[in-house]
GROMACS .gro file of C-alpha atoms in nm:
model
  347
    1MET     CA    1  -0.516  -0.169  -3.385
    2ILE     CA    2  -0.724  -0.486  -3.418
    3GLU     CA    3  -0.750  -0.701  -3.095
    4ASP     CA    4  -0.642  -1.053  -3.132
    5LYS     CA    5  -0.947  -1.248  -3.048
    6THR     CA    6  -0.761  -1.579  -3.015
    7PRO     CA    7  -0.465  -1.500  -2.786
    8GLN     CA    8  -0.209  -1.774  -2.713
    9ARG     CA    9  -0.295  -1.989  -2.418
   10THR     CA   10  -0.015  -2.220  -2.299
   11SER     CA   11  -0.119  -2.471  -2.036
   12ILE     CA   12   0.080  -2.439  -1.712
   13ALA     CA   13   0.070  -2.820  -1.683
   14GLN     CA   14   0.301  -2.836  -2.001
   15LEU     CA   15   0.583  -2.676  -1.799
   16GLY     CA   16   0.554  -2.857  -1.474
   17GLU     CA   17   0.638  -2.695  -1.137
   18PHE     CA   18   1.003  -2.648  -1.187
   19GLY     CA   19   0.970  -2.552  -1.560
   20LEU     CA   20   0.713  -2.280  -1.448
   21ILE     CA   21   0.946  -2.149  -1.170
   22ASP     CA   22   1.237  -2.120  -1.426
   23HIS     CA   23   1.004  -1.943  -1.671
   24LEU     CA   24   0.859  -1.691  -1.431
   25THR     CA   25   1.191  -1.616  -1.256
   26LYS     CA   26   1.417  -1.577  -1.549
   27ASN     CA   27   1.388  -1.190  -1.557
   28PHE     CA   28   1.467  -1.126  -1.192
   29GLU     CA   29   1.804  -0.969  -1.122
   30ILE     CA   30   2.035  -0.954  -0.818
   31ASN     CA   31   2.125  -0.597  -0.736
   32GLN     CA   32   2.151  -0.579  -0.361
   33PRO     CA   33   2.497  -0.658  -0.199
   34SER     CA   34   2.315  -0.824   0.096
   35THR     CA   35   2.184  -1.103  -0.138
   36LEU     CA   36   2.440  -1.383  -0.119
   37LYS     CA   37   2.199  -1.646  -0.275
   38GLY     CA   38   1.861  -1.574  -0.428
   39ILE     CA   39   1.634  -1.827  -0.612
   40GLY     CA   40   1.769  -2.174  -0.689
   41ASP     CA   41   1.841  -2.337  -0.362
   42ASP     CA   42   1.656  -2.460  -0.059
   43ALA     CA   43   1.667  -2.103   0.097
   44ALA     CA   44   1.794  -1.751   0.019
   45VAL     CA   45   2.110  -1.634   0.191
   46LEU     CA   46   2.127  -1.273   0.317
   47ASP     CA   47   2.412  -1.087   0.477
   48PHE     CA   48   2.323  -0.763   0.651
   49LYS     CA   49   2.630  -0.725   0.871
   50ASP     CA   50   2.570  -0.445   1.114
   51LYS     CA   51   2.209  -0.374   0.989
   52LYS     CA   52   1.879  -0.480   1.150
   53VAL     CA   53   1.644  -0.689   0.940
   54VAL     CA   54   1.279  -0.606   0.915
   55ILE     CA   55   1.031  -0.848   0.757
   56SER     CA   56   0.671  -0.822   0.662
   57THR     CA   57   0.422  -1.047   0.469
   58ASP     CA   58   0.090  -0.993   0.305
   59LEU     CA   59  -0.176  -1.248   0.153
   60LEU     CA   60  -0.397  -1.120  -0.143
   61ILE     CA   61  -0.681  -1.334  -0.237
   62GLU     CA   62  -0.902  -1.302  -0.549
   63GLY     CA   63  -1.255  -1.192  -0.447
   64VAL     CA   64  -1.135  -1.060  -0.113
   65HIS     CA   65  -0.859  -0.824  -0.190
   66PHE     CA   66  -0.887  -0.777  -0.570
   67ASP     CA   67  -1.136  -0.808  -0.844
   68LEU     CA   68  -0.998  -0.921  -1.182
   69ALA     CA   69  -1.302  -0.758  -1.354
   70TYR     CA   70  -1.116  -0.427  -1.344
   71MET     CA   71  -0.777  -0.506  -1.200
   72PRO     CA   72  -0.533  -0.584  -1.473
   73LEU     CA   73  -0.298  -0.857  -1.382
   74LYS     CA   74   0.018  -0.651  -1.455
   75HIS     CA   75  -0.120  -0.381  -1.214
   76LEU     CA   76  -0.203  -0.654  -0.957
   77GLY     CA   77   0.161  -0.779  -0.959
   78TYR     CA   78   0.298  -0.432  -0.916
   79LYS     CA   79   0.050  -0.348  -0.636
   80ALA     CA   80   0.115  -0.672  -0.458
   81VAL     CA   81   0.480  -0.573  -0.429
   82VAL     CA   82   0.408  -0.213  -0.333
   83VAL     CA   83   0.170  -0.293  -0.040
   84ASN     CA   84   0.446  -0.509   0.127
   85ILE     CA   85   0.725  -0.251   0.059
   86SER     CA   86   0.505   0.006   0.220
   87ASP     CA   87   0.521  -0.198   0.547
   88ILE     CA   88   0.900  -0.175   0.533
   89CYS     CA   89   0.877   0.190   0.462
   90ALA     CA   90   0.657   0.226   0.776
   91MET     CA   91   0.942   0.101   0.990
   92ASN     CA   92   1.162   0.373   0.848
   93ALA     CA   93   1.370   0.112   0.682
   94LYS     CA   94   1.493   0.034   0.326
   95ALA     CA   95   1.331  -0.263   0.140
   96THR     CA   96   1.599  -0.479  -0.016
   97GLN     CA   97   1.433  -0.813  -0.091
   98ILE     CA   98   1.102  -1.001  -0.147
   99THR     CA   99   0.962  -1.346  -0.190
  100VAL     CA  100   0.676  -1.429  -0.412
  101SER     CA  101   0.432  -1.716  -0.370
  102VAL     CA  102   0.131  -1.773  -0.590
  103ALA     CA  103  -0.154  -2.035  -0.607
  104VAL     CA  104  -0.344  -2.047  -0.936
  105SER     CA  105  -0.648  -2.234  -1.055
  106ASN     CA  106  -0.663  -2.399  -1.402
  107ARG     CA  107  -0.849  -2.120  -1.560
  108PHE     CA  108  -0.519  -1.915  -1.569
  109PRO     CA  109  -0.302  -1.998  -1.871
  110LEU     CA  110   0.071  -1.923  -1.875
  111GLU     CA  111   0.029  -1.589  -2.052
  112ALA     CA  112  -0.184  -1.467  -1.757
  113LEU     CA  113   0.092  -1.549  -1.512
  114ASP     CA  114   0.342  -1.374  -1.738
  115GLU     CA  115   0.133  -1.054  -1.704
  116LEU     CA  116   0.121  -1.094  -1.329
  117PHE     CA  117   0.501  -1.154  -1.312
  118ALA     CA  118   0.564  -0.862  -1.553
  119GLY     CA  119   0.406  -0.632  -1.295
  120ILE     CA  120   0.611  -0.795  -1.015
  121THR     CA  121   0.940  -0.755  -1.214
  122HIS     CA  122   0.864  -0.388  -1.283
  123ALA     CA  123   0.790  -0.316  -0.919
  124ALA     CA  124   1.112  -0.495  -0.815
  125ARG     CA  125   1.311  -0.277  -1.056
  126GLU     CA  126   1.130   0.038  -0.961
  127TYR     CA  127   1.189  -0.024  -0.589
  128ASN     CA  128   1.539  -0.180  -0.632
  129VAL     CA  129   1.449  -0.491  -0.446
  130ASP     CA  130   1.582  -0.851  -0.519
  131VAL     CA  131   1.323  -1.140  -0.575
  132ILE     CA  132   1.490  -1.421  -0.384
  133GLY     CA  133   1.237  -1.694  -0.368
  134GLY     CA  134   0.889  -1.807  -0.323
  135ASP     CA  135   0.656  -2.099  -0.402
  136THR     CA  136   0.382  -2.197  -0.665
  137THR     CA  137   0.094  -2.431  -0.617
  138SER     CA  138  -0.256  -2.491  -0.750
  139SER     CA  139  -0.573  -2.346  -0.615
  140GLN     CA  140  -0.940  -2.428  -0.607
  141LYS     CA  141  -1.037  -2.068  -0.541
  142GLY     CA  142  -0.887  -1.863  -0.821
  143LEU     CA  143  -0.560  -1.663  -0.764
  144ILE     CA  144  -0.378  -1.612  -0.436
  145ILE     CA  145  -0.065  -1.400  -0.396
  146SER     CA  146   0.166  -1.405  -0.091
  147ILE     CA  147   0.463  -1.160  -0.074
  148THR     CA  148   0.718  -1.126   0.194
  149ALA     CA  149   0.915  -0.808   0.218
  150ILE     CA  150   1.259  -0.789   0.375
  151GLY     CA  151   1.444  -0.472   0.462
  152GLU     CA  152   1.731  -0.324   0.649
  153ALA     CA  153   1.803  -0.024   0.887
  154ASP     CA  154   2.037   0.091   1.148
  155GLU     CA  155   1.890   0.005   1.498
  156ASN     CA  156   1.863   0.388   1.578
  157GLU     CA  157   1.656   0.450   1.259
  158ILE     CA  158   1.369   0.205   1.321
  159ALA     CA  159   1.043   0.354   1.400
  160TYR     CA  160   0.781   0.146   1.589
  161ARG     CA  161   0.412   0.195   1.657
  162ASN     CA  162   0.476   0.238   2.032
  163GLY     CA  163   0.689   0.543   2.051
  164ALA     CA  164   0.451   0.823   2.041
  165LYS     CA  165   0.449   1.055   2.334
  166GLN     CA  166   0.205   1.320   2.474
  167THR     CA  167   0.215   1.641   2.271
  168ASP     CA  168   0.395   1.482   1.976
  169LEU     CA  169   0.265   1.610   1.646
  170LEU     CA  170   0.073   1.373   1.406
  171VAL     CA  171   0.184   1.398   1.043
  172VAL     CA  172   0.082   1.237   0.722
  173THR     CA  173   0.240   1.217   0.382
  174GLY     CA  174   0.055   1.300   0.046
  175ASP     CA  175  -0.314   1.305   0.033
  176ILE     CA  176  -0.576   1.055   0.154
  177GLY     CA  177  -0.908   0.901   0.048
  178ALA     CA  178  -0.833   0.899  -0.331
  179ALA     CA  179  -0.772   0.519  -0.354
  180TYR     CA  180  -1.118   0.443  -0.196
  181MET     CA  181  -1.302   0.670  -0.425
  182GLY     CA  182  -1.114   0.516  -0.716
  183LEU     CA  183  -1.247   0.180  -0.604
  184GLN     CA  184  -1.602   0.326  -0.599
  185VAL     CA  185  -1.568   0.440  -0.945
  186LEU     CA  186  -1.452   0.109  -1.073
  187GLU     CA  187  -1.719  -0.079  -0.885
  188ARG     CA  188  -1.983   0.152  -1.037
  189GLU     CA  189  -1.849   0.092  -1.390
  190LYS     CA  190  -1.842  -0.283  -1.329
  191GLN     CA  191  -2.207  -0.277  -1.243
  192VAL     CA  192  -2.289  -0.058  -1.564
  193PHE     CA  193  -2.096  -0.314  -1.777
  194GLN     CA  194  -2.283  -0.605  -1.623
  195VAL     CA  195  -2.611  -0.443  -1.727
  196ASN     CA  196  -2.481  -0.333  -2.079
  197PRO     CA  197  -2.157  -0.515  -2.189
  198ASN     CA  198  -2.151  -0.283  -2.499
  199SER     CA  199  -2.102   0.034  -2.272
  200GLN     CA  200  -1.764   0.201  -2.303
  201PRO     CA  201  -1.688   0.393  -1.978
  202ASP     CA  202  -1.531   0.742  -2.000
  203LEU     CA  203  -1.288   0.740  -1.709
  204ASP     CA  204  -1.082   1.041  -1.802
  205ALA     CA  205  -1.220   1.260  -1.510
  206TYR     CA  206  -1.122   0.986  -1.260
  207THR     CA  207  -0.778   0.907  -1.378
  208TYR     CA  208  -0.592   1.018  -1.048
  209LEU     CA  209  -0.844   0.823  -0.827
  210ILE     CA  210  -0.823   0.506  -1.031
  211GLU     CA  211  -0.443   0.521  -1.038
  212ARG     CA  212  -0.436   0.549  -0.668
  213GLN     CA  213  -0.636   0.233  -0.646
  214LEU     CA  214  -0.484   0.019  -0.921
  215LYS     CA  215  -0.125   0.141  -0.902
  216PRO     CA  216  -0.038   0.285  -0.563
  217GLU     CA  217   0.331   0.374  -0.465
  218ALA     CA  218   0.506   0.308  -0.152
  219ARG     CA  219   0.665   0.612   0.015
  220LYS     CA  220   1.029   0.497  -0.008
  221ASP     CA  221   1.130   0.866  -0.038
  222VAL     CA  222   1.012   0.953   0.311
  223ARG     CA  223   1.308   0.795   0.492
  224THR     CA  224   1.541   1.009   0.282
  225LEU     CA  225   1.337   1.319   0.334
  226LEU     CA  226   1.329   1.283   0.703
  227HIS     CA  227   1.688   1.199   0.738
  228ALA     CA  228   1.760   1.524   0.545
  229LEU     CA  229   1.556   1.723   0.778
  230GLU     CA  230   1.728   1.545   1.073
  231ILE     CA  231   1.388   1.424   1.201
  232LYS     CA  232   1.343   1.078   1.362
  233PRO     CA  233   0.979   0.975   1.380
  234THR     CA  234   0.872   0.863   1.734
  235SER     CA  235   0.616   0.638   1.580
  236MET     CA  236   0.508   0.533   1.235
  237ILE     CA  237   0.260   0.326   1.040
  238ASP     CA  238   0.131   0.303   0.683
  239ILE     CA  239  -0.219   0.377   0.586
  240SER     CA  240  -0.343   0.050   0.441
  241ASP     CA  241  -0.670   0.006   0.649
  242GLY     CA  242  -0.784   0.374   0.686
  243LEU     CA  243  -0.648   0.670   0.876
  244SER     CA  244  -0.883   0.624   1.175
  245SER     CA  245  -0.770   0.265   1.217
  246GLU     CA  246  -0.405   0.356   1.193
  247ILE     CA  247  -0.438   0.640   1.442
  248MET     CA  248  -0.597   0.395   1.695
  249HIS     CA  249  -0.313   0.151   1.647
  250LEU     CA  250  -0.058   0.419   1.724
  251CYS     CA  251  -0.250   0.529   2.024
  252LYS     CA  252  -0.315   0.192   2.168
  253GLN     CA  253   0.039   0.075   2.130
  254SER     CA  254   0.193   0.409   2.255
  255LYS     CA  255  -0.074   0.444   2.541
  256VAL     CA  256  -0.166   0.806   2.433
  257GLY     CA  257  -0.472   0.991   2.318
  258CYS     CA  258  -0.505   1.207   1.997
  259ASN     CA  259  -0.683   1.512   1.861
  260LEU     CA  260  -0.730   1.490   1.469
  261TYR     CA  261  -0.833   1.809   1.305
  262GLU     CA  262  -1.084   1.781   1.026
  263ASP     CA  263  -0.969   2.111   0.859
  264LYS     CA  264  -0.602   1.985   0.829
  265LEU     CA  265  -0.690   1.669   0.638
  266PRO     CA  266  -0.491   1.666   0.295
  267ILE     CA  267  -0.738   1.580   0.024
  268ASP     CA  268  -0.726   1.618  -0.353
  269PRO     CA  269  -0.977   1.855  -0.529
  270THR     CA  270  -1.068   1.566  -0.764
  271PHE     CA  271  -1.138   1.351  -0.462
  272ILE     CA  272  -1.383   1.611  -0.326
  273ASN     CA  273  -1.562   1.645  -0.657
  274VAL     CA  274  -1.609   1.267  -0.691
  275CYS     CA  275  -1.737   1.245  -0.322
  276GLU     CA  276  -1.998   1.510  -0.412
  277GLU     CA  277  -2.096   1.308  -0.725
  278PHE     CA  278  -2.139   1.001  -0.523
  279ASN     CA  279  -2.312   1.191  -0.238
  280ILE     CA  280  -2.057   1.067   0.014
  281ASP     CA  281  -1.916   1.283   0.302
  282SER     CA  282  -1.545   1.355   0.203
  283THR     CA  283  -1.423   1.358   0.568
  284THR     CA  284  -1.576   1.011   0.626
  285VAL     CA  285  -1.404   0.870   0.332
  286ALA     CA  286  -1.073   1.042   0.405
  287ILE     CA  287  -1.043   0.899   0.755
  288ASN     CA  288  -1.190   0.560   0.684
  289GLY     CA  289  -1.108   0.472   0.311
  290GLY     CA  290  -0.777   0.295   0.324
  291GLU     CA  291  -0.541   0.163   0.062
  292ASP     CA  292  -0.363   0.503   0.031
  293TYR     CA  293  -0.033   0.352   0.133
  294GLU     CA  294   0.086   0.694   0.263
  295LEU     CA  295   0.287   0.712   0.593
  296LEU     CA  296   0.144   0.834   0.930
  297PHE     CA  297   0.388   0.919   1.182
  298THR     CA  298   0.450   1.124   1.501
  299ILE     CA  299   0.732   1.373   1.571
  300ALA     CA  300   0.850   1.560   1.876
  301MET     CA  301   0.697   1.914   1.906
  302ASP     CA  302   1.066   2.041   1.895
  303ASP     CA  303   1.075   1.929   1.517
  304PHE     CA  304   0.787   2.146   1.421
  305GLU     CA  305   1.002   2.428   1.269
  306LYS     CA  306   1.197   2.165   1.053
  307ILE     CA  307   0.886   2.018   0.900
  308LYS     CA  308   0.658   2.333   0.885
  309GLY     CA  309   0.563   2.426   0.534
  310ASN     CA  310   0.731   2.108   0.380
  311PRO     CA  311   0.509   2.023   0.069
  312ASN     CA  312   0.559   1.645   0.133
  313PHE     CA  313   0.412   1.645   0.488
  314THR     CA  314   0.077   1.770   0.660
  315ILE     CA  315   0.040   1.809   1.035
  316ILE     CA  316  -0.303   1.680   1.096
  317GLY     CA  317  -0.318   1.661   1.482
  318HIS     CA  318  -0.128   1.612   1.810
  319MET     CA  319  -0.105   1.337   2.063
  320THR     CA  320  -0.266   1.386   2.414
  321GLN     CA  321  -0.276   1.196   2.749
  322GLU     CA  322  -0.439   0.851   2.718
  323SER     CA  323  -0.717   0.952   2.943
  324GLU     CA  324  -0.829   1.224   2.701
  325GLY     CA  325  -0.927   0.965   2.442
  326ILE     CA  326  -0.898   0.979   2.061
  327HIS     CA  327  -1.107   1.253   1.888
  328LEU     CA  328  -1.186   1.413   1.551
  329VAL     CA  329  -1.201   1.792   1.602
  330THR     CA  330  -1.455   1.915   1.338
  331ARG     CA  331  -1.436   2.243   1.146
  332ALA     CA  332  -1.712   2.363   1.395
  333ASN     CA  333  -1.467   2.295   1.672
  334THR     CA  334  -1.667   1.994   1.809
  335LYS     CA  335  -1.491   1.703   1.941
  336ILE     CA  336  -1.623   1.355   1.812
  337PRO     CA  337  -1.483   1.030   1.942
  338LEU     CA  338  -1.285   0.863   1.657
  339LYS     CA  339  -1.384   0.522   1.561
  340ALA     CA  340  -1.219   0.269   1.345
  341ARG     CA  341  -1.438   0.206   1.047
  342GLY     CA  342  -1.165   0.111   0.798
  343TRP     CA  343  -1.093  -0.213   0.622
  344ASP     CA  344  -1.119  -0.545   0.837
  345ALA     CA  345  -1.013  -0.854   0.648
  346LEU     CA  346  -1.231  -1.074   0.866
  347THR     CA  347  -1.562  -0.889   0.826
   0.00000   0.00000   0.00000
């Protein structure tokens, strides 16, 4: 297949703001019964009746949160939706709507925005959320995306960060650390390309790690899984900034301590191999990497038998008295104070 060296470039200025909005939103569908009015008025109208509403918003800025050198725009649109839905999942709630706002510089033609919104549309369908509004404007600093996610839950279902109790078990979904190592692979290949633009990277061995970085998935299934097991998390958070940072958030808000066990961390074999290739300690990456978008939660000790052996969950520690502090218990059974070395947007 011969690549088109002269792709079509339609100036966004030709459409104007309202023409652009009509163009970008024409494929969005309304599927949620709680959406009374979506795009097209001064505000969206939602009707949740007896449900509680949960809302979260995130801002993604080019050069800070993503690098278009290796992040395809379609993947970026998909990921931008997922990271917000993950916050709704972390409340043990069901995502139902999102708003999408973008600011673009004049280096982006209409076709680039079509790619971005194709990813957003795909994610909206995959997670069954309605796109109900947003905003568009110009930018002097490249591409900026802001998405707000809205969800619903019964009051007794919602899990906060401040509900963990002493002796609660600490549980994580999936595996951790892979997204960070995927980023390291992409950054390395970017540097190689800058030195030799004719080089063609062979990324087959890193497929899983790169997918975890470029196309993460929010754990919308966990709410259903826990409900089927008759387990209500006492506290919950998603792993966006790194496991250590998220544990410290739970401990601070719940006023408890924690023992995290190194030998219980769920890590993928490919992740271990690539850590060795990069000469990086796998435990350090697993607890500090971030962007896994798995869920971290606590459950009462009484629920141990319900969750024991379930392939979707790993018990990685337990909560303690606040005075005992927050520690990593190493494979050598040494206790090391846990420090938050994950992502900080302001450093």
